[in-house]
Short mmCIF file of C-alpha atoms in Angstrom, two decimals:
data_model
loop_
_atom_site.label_atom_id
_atom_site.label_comp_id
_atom_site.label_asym_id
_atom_site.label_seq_id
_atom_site.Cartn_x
_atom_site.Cartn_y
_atom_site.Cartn_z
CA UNK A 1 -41.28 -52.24 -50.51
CA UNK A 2 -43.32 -55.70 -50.49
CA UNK A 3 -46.07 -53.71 -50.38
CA UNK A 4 -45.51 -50.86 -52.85
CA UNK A 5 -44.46 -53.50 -55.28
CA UNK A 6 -48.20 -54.99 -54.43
CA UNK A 7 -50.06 -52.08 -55.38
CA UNK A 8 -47.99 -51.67 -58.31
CA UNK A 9 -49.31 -55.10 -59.56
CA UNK A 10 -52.87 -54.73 -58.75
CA UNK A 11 -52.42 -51.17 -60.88
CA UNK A 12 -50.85 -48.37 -59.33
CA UNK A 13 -48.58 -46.52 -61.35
CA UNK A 14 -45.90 -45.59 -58.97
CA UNK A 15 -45.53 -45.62 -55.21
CA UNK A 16 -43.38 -43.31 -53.57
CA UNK A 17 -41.97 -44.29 -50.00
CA UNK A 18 -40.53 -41.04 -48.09
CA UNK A 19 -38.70 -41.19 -45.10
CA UNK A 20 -41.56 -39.44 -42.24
CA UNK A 21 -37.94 -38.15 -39.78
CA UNK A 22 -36.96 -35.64 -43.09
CA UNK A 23 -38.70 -32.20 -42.81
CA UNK A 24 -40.35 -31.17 -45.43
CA UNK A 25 -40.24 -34.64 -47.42
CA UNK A 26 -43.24 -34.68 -48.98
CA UNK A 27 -42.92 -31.61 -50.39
CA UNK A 28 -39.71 -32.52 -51.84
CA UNK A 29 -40.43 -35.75 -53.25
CA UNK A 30 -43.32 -33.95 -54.95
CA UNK A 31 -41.72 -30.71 -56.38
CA UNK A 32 -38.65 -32.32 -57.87
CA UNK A 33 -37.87 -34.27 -60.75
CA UNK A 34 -35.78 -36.80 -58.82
CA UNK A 35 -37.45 -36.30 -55.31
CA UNK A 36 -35.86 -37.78 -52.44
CA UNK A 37 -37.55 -41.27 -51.17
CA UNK A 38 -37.95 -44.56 -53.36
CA UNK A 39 -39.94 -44.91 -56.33
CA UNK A 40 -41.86 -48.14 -57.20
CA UNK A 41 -42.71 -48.17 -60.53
CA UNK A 42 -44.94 -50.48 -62.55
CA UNK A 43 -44.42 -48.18 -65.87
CA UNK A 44 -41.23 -46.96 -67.53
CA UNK A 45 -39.86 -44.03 -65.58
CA UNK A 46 -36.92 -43.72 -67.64
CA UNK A 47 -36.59 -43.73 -71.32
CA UNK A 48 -34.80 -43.35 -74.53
CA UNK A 49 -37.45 -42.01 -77.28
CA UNK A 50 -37.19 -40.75 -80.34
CA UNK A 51 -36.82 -36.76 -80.53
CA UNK A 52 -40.28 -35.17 -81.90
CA UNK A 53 -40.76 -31.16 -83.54
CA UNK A 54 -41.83 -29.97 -79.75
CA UNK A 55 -38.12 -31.07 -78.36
CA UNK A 56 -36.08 -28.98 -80.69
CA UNK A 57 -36.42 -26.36 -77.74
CA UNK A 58 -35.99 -28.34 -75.10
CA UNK A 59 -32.75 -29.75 -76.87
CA UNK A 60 -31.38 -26.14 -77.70
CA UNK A 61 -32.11 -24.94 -74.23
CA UNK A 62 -29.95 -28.52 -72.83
CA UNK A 63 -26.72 -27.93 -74.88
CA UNK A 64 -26.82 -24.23 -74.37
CA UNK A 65 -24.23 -24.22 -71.91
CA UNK A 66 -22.03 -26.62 -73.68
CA UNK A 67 -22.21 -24.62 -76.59
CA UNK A 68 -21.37 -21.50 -74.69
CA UNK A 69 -18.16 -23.59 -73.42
CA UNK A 70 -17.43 -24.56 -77.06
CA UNK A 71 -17.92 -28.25 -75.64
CA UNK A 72 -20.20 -28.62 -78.29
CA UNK A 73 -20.55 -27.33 -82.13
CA UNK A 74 -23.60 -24.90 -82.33
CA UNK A 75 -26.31 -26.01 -83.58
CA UNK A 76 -29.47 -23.80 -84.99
CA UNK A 77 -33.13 -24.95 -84.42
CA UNK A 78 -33.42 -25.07 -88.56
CA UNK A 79 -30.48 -27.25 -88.40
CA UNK A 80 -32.15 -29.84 -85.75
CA UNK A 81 -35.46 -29.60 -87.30
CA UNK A 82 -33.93 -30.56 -90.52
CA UNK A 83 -32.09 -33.89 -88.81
CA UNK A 84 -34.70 -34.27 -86.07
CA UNK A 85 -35.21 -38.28 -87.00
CA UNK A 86 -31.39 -38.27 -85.60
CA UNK A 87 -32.14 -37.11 -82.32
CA UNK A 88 -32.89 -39.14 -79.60
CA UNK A 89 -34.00 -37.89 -76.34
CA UNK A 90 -33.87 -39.38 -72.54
CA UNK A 91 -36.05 -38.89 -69.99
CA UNK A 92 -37.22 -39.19 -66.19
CA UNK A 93 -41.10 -38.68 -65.76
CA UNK A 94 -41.15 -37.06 -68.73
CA UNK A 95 -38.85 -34.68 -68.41
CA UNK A 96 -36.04 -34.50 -70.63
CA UNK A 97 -32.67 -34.54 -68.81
CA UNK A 98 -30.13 -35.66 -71.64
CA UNK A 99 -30.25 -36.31 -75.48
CA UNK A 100 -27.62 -37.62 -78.16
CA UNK A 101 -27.69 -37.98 -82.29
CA UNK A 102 -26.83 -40.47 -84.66
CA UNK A 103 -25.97 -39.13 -87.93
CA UNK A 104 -25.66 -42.12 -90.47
CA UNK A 105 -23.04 -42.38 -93.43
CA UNK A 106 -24.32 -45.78 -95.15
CA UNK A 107 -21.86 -45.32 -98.42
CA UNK A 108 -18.82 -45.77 -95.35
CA UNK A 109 -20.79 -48.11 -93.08
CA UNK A 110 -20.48 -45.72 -90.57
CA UNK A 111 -22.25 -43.46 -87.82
CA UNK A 112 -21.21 -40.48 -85.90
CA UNK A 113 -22.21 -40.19 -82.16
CA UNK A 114 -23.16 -36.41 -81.68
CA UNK A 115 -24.49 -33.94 -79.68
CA UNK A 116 -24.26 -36.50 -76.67
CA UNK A 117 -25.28 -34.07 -73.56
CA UNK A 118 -26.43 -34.85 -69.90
CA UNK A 119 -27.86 -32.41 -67.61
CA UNK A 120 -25.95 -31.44 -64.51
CA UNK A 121 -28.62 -32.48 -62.60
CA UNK A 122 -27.98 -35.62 -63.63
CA UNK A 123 -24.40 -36.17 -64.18
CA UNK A 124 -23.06 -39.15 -62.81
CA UNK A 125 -25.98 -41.34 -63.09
CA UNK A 126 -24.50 -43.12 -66.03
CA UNK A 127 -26.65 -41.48 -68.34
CA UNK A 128 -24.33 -40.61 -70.89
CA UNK A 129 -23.33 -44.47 -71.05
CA UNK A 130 -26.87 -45.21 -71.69
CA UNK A 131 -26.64 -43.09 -74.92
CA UNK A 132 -23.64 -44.35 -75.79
CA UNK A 133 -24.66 -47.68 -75.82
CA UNK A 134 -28.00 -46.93 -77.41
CA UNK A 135 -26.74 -45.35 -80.00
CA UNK A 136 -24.40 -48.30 -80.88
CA UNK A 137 -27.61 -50.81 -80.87
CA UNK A 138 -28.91 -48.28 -83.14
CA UNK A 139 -26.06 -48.49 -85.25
CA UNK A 140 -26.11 -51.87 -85.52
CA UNK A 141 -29.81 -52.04 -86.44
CA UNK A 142 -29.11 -49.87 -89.42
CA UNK A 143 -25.87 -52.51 -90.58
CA UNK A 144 -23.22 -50.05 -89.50
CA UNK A 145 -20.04 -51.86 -88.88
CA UNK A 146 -18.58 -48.75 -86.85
CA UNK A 147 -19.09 -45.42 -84.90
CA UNK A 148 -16.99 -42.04 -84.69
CA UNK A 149 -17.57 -38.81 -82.40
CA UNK A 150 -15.78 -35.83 -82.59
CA UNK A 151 -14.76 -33.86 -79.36
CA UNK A 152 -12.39 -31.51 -78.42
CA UNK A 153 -12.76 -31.23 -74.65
CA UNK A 154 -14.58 -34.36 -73.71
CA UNK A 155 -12.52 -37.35 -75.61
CA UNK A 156 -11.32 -39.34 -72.46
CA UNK A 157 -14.40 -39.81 -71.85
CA UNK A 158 -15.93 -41.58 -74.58
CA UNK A 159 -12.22 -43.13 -74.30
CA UNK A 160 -12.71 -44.42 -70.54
CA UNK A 161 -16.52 -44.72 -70.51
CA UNK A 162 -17.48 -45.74 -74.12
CA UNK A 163 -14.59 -48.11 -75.43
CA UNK A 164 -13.36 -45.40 -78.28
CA UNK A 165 -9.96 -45.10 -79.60
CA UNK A 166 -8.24 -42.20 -80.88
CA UNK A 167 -8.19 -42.22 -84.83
CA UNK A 168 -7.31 -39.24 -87.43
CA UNK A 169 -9.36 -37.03 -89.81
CA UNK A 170 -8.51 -39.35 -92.38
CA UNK A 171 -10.91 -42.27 -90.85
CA UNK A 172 -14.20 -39.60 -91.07
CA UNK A 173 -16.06 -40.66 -93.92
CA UNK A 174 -15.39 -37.83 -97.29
CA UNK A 175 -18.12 -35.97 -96.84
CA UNK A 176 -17.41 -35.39 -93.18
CA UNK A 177 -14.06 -34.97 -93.43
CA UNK A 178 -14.93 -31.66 -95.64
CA UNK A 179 -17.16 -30.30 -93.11
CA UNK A 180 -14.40 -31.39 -90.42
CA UNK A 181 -12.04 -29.33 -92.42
CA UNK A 182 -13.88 -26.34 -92.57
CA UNK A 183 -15.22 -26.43 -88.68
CA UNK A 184 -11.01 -25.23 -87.73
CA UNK A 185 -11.89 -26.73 -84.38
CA UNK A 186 -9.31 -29.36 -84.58
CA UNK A 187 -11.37 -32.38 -82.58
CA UNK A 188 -9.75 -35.43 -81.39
CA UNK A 189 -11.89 -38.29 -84.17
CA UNK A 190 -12.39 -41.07 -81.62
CA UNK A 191 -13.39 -44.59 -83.56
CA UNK A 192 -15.47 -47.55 -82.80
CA UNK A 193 -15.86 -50.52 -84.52
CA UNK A 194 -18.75 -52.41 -83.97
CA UNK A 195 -19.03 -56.25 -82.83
CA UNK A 196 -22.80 -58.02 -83.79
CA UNK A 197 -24.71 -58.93 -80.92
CA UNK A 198 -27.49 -61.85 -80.12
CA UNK A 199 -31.09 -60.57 -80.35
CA UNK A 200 -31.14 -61.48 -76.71
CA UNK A 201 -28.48 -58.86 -76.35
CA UNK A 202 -29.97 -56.24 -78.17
CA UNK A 203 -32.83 -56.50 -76.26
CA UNK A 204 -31.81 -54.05 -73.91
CA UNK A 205 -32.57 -50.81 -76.70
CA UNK A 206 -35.67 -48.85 -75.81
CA UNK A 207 -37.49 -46.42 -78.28
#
């Protein structure tokens, strides 16, 4: 590891140490996303980045199954083009393995949390907390004093993981409480209200 890190600081990217006992390694390490030795990297592996026109695919084809589920509302590609600057997207070597929204609401001071999704290839890597918690610096960046989500399957989660509390349909801001009203799909609102951080603290967002 001394070593990798070395090469790392006189300019190599990443360094990959693979166990020589495991047959087959290399090949492994090399045709997977997540591989199966250590990584040394000197650049950012991971990262939240904003969602661009060429993800709107890649977005639609990662909630698919939670749509199929009814885990998550539908969403059409016109309707994700048309709030694209709301999606965020997170990724391992460039390959997109989660994403989330952040619809804003300034008249209320608040934001919903949406479309949060990780892929099962990468559930349990705290992931989704990332989101979560990037979504609230967001949110705080913008002068939001709070955040909602909606779910109907998937609320003690963002109750045990992200610090939410169950509220009512009353709490959603008027003009999504209309469009809450006419979904019928009868989601748990889950509330968050928002503390202000040190700039130190904040630090910790990445674009």
């Amino acid at each position: 590891a001394v070593h990798a890190a070395a090469a790392c600081k006189a300019g190599v990217p990443r360094v990959h140490i693979i166990n020589g006992r495991v047959d087959e390694g290399l090949l492994a390490e090399v045709f997977s996303n997540e591989g199966i030795g250590t990584l040394i990297y000197a650049n950012e592996y991971q990262q939240i980045r904003r969602a661009m026109k060429k993800d709107v695919r890649n977005i639609l084809m990662l909630i698919k199954s939670s749509v199929d589920t009814e885990e998550l509302v539908k969403r059409t590609r016109a309707t994700i083009e048309r709030q694209l600057n709301d999606y965020y997207i997170f990724e391992i070597d460039k390959n997109p393995v989660a994403c989330v929204a952040l619809h804003t609401f300034p008249e209320s001071r608040q934001g919903e949390l949406a479309c949060l999704y990780v892929a099962p290839s990468h559930e349990n890597q705290g992931i989704g907390r990332k989101l979560i918690g990037f979504v609230e610096d967001k949110a705080r960046d913008l002068g939001l004093e709070g955040i909602f989500t909606l779910s109907t399957q998937t609320f003690t989660y963002f109750q045990s993981k992200g610090g939410f509390s169950e509220g009512t349909p009353g709490d959603l801001p008027p003009g999504r409480r209309e469009k809450y009203d006419l979904s019928g799909r009868n989601s748990k609102v889950l509330l968050k209200k928002l503390t202000k951080t040190t700039p130190s603290e904040n630090a910790r967002s990445v674009e």
